[in-house]
PDB file of C-alpha atoms and ligand atoms in Angstrom:
ATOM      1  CA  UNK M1022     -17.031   5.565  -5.702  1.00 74.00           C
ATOM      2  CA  UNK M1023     -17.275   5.782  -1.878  1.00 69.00           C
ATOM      3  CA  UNK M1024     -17.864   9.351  -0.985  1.00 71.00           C
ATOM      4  CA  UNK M1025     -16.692  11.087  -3.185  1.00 78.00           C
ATOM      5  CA  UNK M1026     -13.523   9.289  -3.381  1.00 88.00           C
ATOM      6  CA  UNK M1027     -12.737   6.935  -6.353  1.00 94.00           C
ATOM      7  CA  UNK M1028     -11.421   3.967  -6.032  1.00 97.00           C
ATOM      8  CA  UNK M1029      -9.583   2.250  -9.085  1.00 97.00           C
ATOM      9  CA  UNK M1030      -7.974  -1.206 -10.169  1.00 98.00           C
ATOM     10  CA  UNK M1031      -5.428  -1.032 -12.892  1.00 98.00           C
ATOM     11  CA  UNK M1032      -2.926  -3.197 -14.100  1.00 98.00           C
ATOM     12  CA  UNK M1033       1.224  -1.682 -14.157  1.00 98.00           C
ATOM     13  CA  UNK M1034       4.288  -0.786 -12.857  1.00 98.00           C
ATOM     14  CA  UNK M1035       3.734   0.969  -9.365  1.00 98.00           C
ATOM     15  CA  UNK M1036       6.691   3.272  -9.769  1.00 98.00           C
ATOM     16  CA  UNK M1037       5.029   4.897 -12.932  1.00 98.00           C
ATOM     17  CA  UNK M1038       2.154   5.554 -10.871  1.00 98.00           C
ATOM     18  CA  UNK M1039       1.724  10.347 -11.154  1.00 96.00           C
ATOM     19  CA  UNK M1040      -0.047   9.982  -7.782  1.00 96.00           C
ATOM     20  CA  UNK M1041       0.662  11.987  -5.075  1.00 98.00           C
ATOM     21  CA  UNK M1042       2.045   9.098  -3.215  1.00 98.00           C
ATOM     22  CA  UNK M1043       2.611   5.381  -3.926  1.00 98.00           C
ATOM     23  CA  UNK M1044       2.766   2.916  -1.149  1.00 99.00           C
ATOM     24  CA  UNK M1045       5.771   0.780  -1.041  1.00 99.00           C
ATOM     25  CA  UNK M1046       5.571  -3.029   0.404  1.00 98.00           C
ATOM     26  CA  UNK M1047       8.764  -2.495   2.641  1.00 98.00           C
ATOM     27  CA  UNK M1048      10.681  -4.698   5.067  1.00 98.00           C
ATOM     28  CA  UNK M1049      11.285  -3.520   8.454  1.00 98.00           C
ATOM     29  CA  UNK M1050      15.023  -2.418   8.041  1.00 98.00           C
ATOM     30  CA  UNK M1051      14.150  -0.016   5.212  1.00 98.00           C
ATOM     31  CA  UNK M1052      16.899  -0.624   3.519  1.00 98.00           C
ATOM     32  CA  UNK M1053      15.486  -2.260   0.524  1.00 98.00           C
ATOM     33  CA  UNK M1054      14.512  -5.401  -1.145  1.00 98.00           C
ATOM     34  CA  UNK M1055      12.833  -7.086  -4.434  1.00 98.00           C
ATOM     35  CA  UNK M1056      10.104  -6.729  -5.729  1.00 98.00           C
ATOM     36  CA  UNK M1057       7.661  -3.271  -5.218  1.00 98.00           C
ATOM     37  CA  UNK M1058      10.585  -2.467  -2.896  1.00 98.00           C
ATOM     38  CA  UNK M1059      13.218  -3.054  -5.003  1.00 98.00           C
ATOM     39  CA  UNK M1060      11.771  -0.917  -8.265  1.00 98.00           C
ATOM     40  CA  UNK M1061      11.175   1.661  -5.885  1.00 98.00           C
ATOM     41  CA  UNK M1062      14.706   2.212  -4.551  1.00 98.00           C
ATOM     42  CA  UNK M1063      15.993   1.301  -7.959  1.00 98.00           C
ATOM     43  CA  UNK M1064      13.446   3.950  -9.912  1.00 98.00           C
ATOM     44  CA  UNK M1065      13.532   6.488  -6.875  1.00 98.00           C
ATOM     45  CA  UNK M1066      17.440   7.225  -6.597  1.00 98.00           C
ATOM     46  CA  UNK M1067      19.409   6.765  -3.414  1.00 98.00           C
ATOM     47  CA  UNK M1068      17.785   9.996  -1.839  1.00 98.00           C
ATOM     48  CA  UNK M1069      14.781   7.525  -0.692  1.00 98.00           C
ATOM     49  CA  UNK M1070      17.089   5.181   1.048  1.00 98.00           C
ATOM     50  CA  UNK M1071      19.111   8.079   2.613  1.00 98.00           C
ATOM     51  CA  UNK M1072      15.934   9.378   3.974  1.00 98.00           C
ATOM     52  CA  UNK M1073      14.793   5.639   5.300  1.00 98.00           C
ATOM     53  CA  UNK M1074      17.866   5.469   7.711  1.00 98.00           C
ATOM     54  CA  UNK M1075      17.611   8.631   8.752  1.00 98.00           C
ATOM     55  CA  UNK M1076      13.847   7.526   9.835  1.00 98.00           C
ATOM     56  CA  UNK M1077      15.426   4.237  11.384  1.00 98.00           C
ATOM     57  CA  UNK M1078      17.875   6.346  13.447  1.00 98.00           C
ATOM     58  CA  UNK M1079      15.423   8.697  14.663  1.00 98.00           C
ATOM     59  CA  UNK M1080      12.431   6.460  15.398  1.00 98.00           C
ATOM     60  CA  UNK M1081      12.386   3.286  15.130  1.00 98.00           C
ATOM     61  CA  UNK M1082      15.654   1.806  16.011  1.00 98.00           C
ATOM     62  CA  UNK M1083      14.451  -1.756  15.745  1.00 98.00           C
ATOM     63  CA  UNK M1084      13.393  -1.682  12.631  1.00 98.00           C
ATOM     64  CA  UNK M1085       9.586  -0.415  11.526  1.00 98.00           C
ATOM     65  CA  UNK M1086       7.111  -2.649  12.725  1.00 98.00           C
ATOM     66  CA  UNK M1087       4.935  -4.739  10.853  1.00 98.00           C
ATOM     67  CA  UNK M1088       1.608  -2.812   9.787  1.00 98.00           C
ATOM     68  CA  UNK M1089       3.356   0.381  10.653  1.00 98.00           C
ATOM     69  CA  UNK M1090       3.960   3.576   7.941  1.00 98.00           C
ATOM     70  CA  UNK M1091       6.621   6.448   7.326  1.00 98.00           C
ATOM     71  CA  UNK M1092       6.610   8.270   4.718  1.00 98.00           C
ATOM     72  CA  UNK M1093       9.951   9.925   2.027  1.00 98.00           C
ATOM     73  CA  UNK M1094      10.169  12.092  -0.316  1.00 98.00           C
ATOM     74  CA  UNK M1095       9.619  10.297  -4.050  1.00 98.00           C
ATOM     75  CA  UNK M1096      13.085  10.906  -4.980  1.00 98.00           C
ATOM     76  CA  UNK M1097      13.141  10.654  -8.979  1.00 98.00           C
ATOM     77  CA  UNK M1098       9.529   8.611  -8.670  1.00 98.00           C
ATOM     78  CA  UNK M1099       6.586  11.055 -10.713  1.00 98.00           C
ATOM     79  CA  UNK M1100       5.166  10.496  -7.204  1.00 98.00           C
ATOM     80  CA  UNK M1101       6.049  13.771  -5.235  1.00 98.00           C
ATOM     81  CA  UNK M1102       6.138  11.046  -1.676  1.00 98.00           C
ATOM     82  CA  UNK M1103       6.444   7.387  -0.853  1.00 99.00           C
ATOM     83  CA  UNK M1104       4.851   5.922   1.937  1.00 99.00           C
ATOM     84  CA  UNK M1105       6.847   2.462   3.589  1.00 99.00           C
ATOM     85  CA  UNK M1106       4.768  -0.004   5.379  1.00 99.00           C
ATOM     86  CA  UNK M1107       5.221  -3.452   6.436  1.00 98.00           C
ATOM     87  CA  UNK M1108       3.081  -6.501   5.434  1.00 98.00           C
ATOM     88  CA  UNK M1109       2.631  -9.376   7.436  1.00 98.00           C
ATOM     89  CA  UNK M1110       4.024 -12.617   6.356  1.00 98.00           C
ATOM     90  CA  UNK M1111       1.390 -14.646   5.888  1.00 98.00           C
ATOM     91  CA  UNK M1112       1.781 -17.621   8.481  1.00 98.00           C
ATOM     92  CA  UNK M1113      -1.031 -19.893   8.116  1.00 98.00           C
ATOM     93  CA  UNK M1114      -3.582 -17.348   9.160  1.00 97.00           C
ATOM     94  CA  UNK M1115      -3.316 -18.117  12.825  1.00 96.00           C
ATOM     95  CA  UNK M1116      -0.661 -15.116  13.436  1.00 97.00           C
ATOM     96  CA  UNK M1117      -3.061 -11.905  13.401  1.00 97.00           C
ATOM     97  CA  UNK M1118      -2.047 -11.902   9.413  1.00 98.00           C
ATOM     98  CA  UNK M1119      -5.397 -10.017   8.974  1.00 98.00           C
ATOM     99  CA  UNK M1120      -5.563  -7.381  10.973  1.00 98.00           C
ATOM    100  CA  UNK M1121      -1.831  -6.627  10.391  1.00 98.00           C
ATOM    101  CA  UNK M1122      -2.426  -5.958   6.944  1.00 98.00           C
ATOM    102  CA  UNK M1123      -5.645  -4.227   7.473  1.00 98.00           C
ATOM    103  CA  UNK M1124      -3.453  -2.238   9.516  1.00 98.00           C
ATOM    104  CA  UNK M1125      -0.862  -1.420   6.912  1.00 99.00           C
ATOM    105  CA  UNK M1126      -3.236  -0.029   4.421  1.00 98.00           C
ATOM    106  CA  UNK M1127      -5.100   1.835   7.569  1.00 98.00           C
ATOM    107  CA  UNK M1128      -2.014   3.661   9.271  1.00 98.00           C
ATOM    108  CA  UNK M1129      -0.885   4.164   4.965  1.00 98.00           C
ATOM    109  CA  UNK M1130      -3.793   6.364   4.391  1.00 98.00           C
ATOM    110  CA  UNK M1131      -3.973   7.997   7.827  1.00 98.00           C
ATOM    111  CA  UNK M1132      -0.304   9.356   6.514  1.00 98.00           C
ATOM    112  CA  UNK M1133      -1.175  10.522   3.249  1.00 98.00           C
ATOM    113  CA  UNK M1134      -4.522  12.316   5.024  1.00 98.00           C
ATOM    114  CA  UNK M1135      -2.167  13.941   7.358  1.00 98.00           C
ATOM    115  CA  UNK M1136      -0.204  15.368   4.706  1.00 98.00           C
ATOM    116  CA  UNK M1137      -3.292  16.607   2.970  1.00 98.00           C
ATOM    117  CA  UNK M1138      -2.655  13.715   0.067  1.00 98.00           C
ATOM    118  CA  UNK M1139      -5.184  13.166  -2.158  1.00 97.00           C
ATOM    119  CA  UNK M1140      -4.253  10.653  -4.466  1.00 98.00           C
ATOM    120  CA  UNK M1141      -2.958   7.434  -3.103  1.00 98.00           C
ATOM    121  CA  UNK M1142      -1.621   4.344  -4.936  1.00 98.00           C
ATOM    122  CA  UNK M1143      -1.144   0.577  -3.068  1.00 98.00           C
ATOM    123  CA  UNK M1144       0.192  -2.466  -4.961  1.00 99.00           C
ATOM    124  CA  UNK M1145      -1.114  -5.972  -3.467  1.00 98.00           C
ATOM    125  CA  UNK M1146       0.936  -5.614  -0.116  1.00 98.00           C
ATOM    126  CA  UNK M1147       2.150  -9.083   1.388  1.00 98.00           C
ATOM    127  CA  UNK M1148       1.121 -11.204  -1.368  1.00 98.00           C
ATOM    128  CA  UNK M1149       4.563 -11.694  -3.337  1.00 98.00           C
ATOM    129  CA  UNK M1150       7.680 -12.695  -0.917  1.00 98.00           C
ATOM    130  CA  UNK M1151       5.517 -12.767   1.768  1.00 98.00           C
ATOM    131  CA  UNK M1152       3.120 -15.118   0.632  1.00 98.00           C
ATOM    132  CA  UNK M1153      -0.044 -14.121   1.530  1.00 98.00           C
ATOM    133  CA  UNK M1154      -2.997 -15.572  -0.617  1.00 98.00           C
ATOM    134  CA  UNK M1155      -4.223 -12.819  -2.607  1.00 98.00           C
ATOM    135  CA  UNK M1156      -8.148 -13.988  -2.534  1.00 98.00           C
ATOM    136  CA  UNK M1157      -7.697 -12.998   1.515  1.00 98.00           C
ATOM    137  CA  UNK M1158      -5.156 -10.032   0.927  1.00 98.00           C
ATOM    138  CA  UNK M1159      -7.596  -8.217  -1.919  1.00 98.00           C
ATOM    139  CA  UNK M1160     -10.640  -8.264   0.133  1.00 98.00           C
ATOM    140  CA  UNK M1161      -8.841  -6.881   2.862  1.00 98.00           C
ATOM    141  CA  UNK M1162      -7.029  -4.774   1.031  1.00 98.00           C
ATOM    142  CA  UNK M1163     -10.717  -3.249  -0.098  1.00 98.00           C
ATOM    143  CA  UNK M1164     -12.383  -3.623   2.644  1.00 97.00           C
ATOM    144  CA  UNK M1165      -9.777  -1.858   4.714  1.00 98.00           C
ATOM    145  CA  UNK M1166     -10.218   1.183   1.916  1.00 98.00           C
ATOM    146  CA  UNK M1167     -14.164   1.188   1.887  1.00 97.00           C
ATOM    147  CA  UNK M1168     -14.459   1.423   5.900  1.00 97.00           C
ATOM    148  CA  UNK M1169     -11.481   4.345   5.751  1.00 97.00           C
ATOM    149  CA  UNK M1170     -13.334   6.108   2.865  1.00 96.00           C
ATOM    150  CA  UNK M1171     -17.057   5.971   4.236  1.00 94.00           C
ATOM    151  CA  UNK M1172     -15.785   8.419   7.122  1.00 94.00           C
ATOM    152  CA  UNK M1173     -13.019  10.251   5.465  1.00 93.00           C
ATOM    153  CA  UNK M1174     -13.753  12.721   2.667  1.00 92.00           C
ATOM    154  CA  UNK M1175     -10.335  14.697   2.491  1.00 94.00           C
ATOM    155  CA  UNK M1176      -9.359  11.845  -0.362  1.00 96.00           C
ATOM    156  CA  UNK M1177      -9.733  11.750  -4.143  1.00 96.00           C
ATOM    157  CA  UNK M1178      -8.642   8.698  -5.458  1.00 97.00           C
ATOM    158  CA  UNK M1179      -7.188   5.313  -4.036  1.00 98.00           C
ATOM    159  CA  UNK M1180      -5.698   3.320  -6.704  1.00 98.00           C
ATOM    160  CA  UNK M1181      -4.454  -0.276  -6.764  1.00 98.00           C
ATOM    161  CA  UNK M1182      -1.464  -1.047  -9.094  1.00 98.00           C
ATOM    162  CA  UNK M1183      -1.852  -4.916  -9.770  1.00 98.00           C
ATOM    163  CA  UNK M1184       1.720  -6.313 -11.408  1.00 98.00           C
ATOM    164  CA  UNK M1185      -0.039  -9.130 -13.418  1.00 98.00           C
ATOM    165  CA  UNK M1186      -3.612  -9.784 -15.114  1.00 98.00           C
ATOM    166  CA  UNK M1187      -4.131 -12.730 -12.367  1.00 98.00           C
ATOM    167  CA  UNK M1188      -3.602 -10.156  -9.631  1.00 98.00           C
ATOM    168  CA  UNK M1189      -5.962  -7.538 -11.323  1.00 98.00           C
ATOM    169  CA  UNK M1190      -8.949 -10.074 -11.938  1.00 98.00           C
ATOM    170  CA  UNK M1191      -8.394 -11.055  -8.048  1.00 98.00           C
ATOM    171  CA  UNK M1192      -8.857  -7.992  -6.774  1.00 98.00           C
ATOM    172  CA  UNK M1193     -11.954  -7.103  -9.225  1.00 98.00           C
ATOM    173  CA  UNK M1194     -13.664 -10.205  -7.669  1.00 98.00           C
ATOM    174  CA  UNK M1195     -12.923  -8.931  -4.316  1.00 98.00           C
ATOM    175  CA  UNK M1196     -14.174  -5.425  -5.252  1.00 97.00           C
ATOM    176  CA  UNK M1197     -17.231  -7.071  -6.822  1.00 96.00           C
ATOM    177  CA  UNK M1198     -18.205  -8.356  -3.493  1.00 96.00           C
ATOM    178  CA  UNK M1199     -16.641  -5.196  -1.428  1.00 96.00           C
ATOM    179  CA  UNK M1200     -18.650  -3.127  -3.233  1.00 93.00           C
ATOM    180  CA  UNK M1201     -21.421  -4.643  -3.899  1.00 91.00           C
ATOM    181  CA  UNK M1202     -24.121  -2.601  -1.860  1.00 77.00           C
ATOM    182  CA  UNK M1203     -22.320   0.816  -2.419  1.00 68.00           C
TER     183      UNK M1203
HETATM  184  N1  APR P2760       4.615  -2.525  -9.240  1.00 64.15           N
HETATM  185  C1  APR P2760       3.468  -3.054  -8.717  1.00 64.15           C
HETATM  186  N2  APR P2760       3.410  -4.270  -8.128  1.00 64.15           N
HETATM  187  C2  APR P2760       4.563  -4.981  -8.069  1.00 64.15           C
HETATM  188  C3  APR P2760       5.802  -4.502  -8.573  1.00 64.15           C
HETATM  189  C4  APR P2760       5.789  -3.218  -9.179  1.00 64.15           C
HETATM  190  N3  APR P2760       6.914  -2.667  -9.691  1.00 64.15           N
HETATM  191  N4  APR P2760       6.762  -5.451  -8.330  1.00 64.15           N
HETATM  192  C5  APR P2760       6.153  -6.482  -7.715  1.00 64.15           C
HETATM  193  N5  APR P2760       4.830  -6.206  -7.552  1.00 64.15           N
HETATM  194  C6  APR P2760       3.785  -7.037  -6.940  1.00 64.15           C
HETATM  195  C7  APR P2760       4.087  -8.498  -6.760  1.00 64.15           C
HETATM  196  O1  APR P2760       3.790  -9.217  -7.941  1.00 64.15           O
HETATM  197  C8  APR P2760       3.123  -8.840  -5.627  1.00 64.15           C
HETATM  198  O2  APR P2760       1.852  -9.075  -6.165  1.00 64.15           O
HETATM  199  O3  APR P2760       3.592  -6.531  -5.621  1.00 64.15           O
HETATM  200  C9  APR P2760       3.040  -7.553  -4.797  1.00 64.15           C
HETATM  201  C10 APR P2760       3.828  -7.590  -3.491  1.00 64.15           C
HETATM  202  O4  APR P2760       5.014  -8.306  -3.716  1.00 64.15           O
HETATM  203  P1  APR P2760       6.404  -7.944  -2.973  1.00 64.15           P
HETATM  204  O5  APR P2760       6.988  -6.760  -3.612  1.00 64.15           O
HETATM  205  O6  APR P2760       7.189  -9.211  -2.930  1.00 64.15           O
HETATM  206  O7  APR P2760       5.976  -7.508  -1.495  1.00 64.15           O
HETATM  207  P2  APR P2760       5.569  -8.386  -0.234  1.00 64.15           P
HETATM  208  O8  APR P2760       4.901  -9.648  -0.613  1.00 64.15           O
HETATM  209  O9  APR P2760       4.864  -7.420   0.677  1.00 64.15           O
HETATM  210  O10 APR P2760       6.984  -8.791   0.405  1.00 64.15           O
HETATM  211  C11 APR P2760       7.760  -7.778   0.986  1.00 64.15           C
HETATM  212  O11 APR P2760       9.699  -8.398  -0.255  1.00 64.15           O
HETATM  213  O12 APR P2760      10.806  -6.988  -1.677  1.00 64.15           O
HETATM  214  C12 APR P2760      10.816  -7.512  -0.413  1.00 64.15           C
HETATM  215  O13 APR P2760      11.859  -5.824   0.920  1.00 64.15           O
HETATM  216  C13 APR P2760      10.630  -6.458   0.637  1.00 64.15           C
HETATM  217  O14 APR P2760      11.151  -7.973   2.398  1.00 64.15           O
HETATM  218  C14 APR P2760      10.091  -7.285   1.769  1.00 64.15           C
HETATM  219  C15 APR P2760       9.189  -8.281   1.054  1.00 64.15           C
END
């Protein structure tokens, strides 16, 4: 607990996640992709898509920048919204990787507060097609969450939907050592 937020590690399917919103590990063109982005789209119905290029016509032309969130509607998701943001690719760790990704779970939960969200689920952002090493990505990935929580309240739960038992006793080991003093 930070706050009086929880924060929980579980092992599943994003896309069966009944949070409020779930946090998809986009590209920049929106349009789709494997992986968390691909059961998304697949799970979510073609409303989610329709709604990405309307959000790539309106404001951001180019293509959403990396670290960067917008948010749909869930479609057929149990999730009522999804929020898109962009991972780094991991590059050697020479590229700003960290803070990028820091920055994707950062401007993710700025959304969901502004649209008085109060339960929030992330997979592992970055660390499947984009190859970042999970023991860096988790403890960002937490640490990023802990710093956010500490000063905002107006959250209930931040979960983290791990897609394999490797991924989920990663990210406890992280959390052991995220949370340790809390
Ligand atoms: N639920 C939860 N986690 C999942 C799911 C799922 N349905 N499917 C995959 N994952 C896990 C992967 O095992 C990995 O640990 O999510 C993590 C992120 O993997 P990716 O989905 O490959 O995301 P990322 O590494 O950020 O790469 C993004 O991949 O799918 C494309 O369009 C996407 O180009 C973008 C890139």
């Amino acid at each position: 607990m930070i706050g009086k937020a929880k924060v929980q590690l579980v092992r599943g399917d994003i896309t069966d996640q009944e949070s409020d919103v779930i946090v998809n590990a986009a590209n920049p063109s929106l349009m789709g992709g494997g992986g968390v982005d691909g059961a998304i789209h697949r799970r979510g119905g073609p409303e989610i898509l329709e709604e990405c290029k309307k959000i790539r016509a309106a404001e951001w032309p180019g293509g959403l920048p990396t670290g960067k969130a917008v948010v749909t509607s869930g479609g057929n998701l149990k999730a009522r919204y999804v929020i898109h943001t962009v991972g780094p690719i991991w590059r050697g760790g020479r590229s700003r990787e960290s803070d990028l990704l820091a920055n994707a779970f950062q401007n993710s939960l700025r959304l969901a507060v502004s649209k008085s969200l109060r339960k929030i689920s992330f997979p592992s952002i970055s660390t499947g097609a984009y190859g970042y090493p999970i023991e860096k990505a988790s403890r960002i990935a937490l640490s990023t969450v802990k710093k956010f929580l500490e000063k905002e309240d107006r959250l209930d739960k931040v979960t983290f939907v791990l897609f394999s038992q490797h991924d989920l006793e990663t990210y406890k080991q992280a959390a052991r050592e995220v949370f340790a003093h809390t």
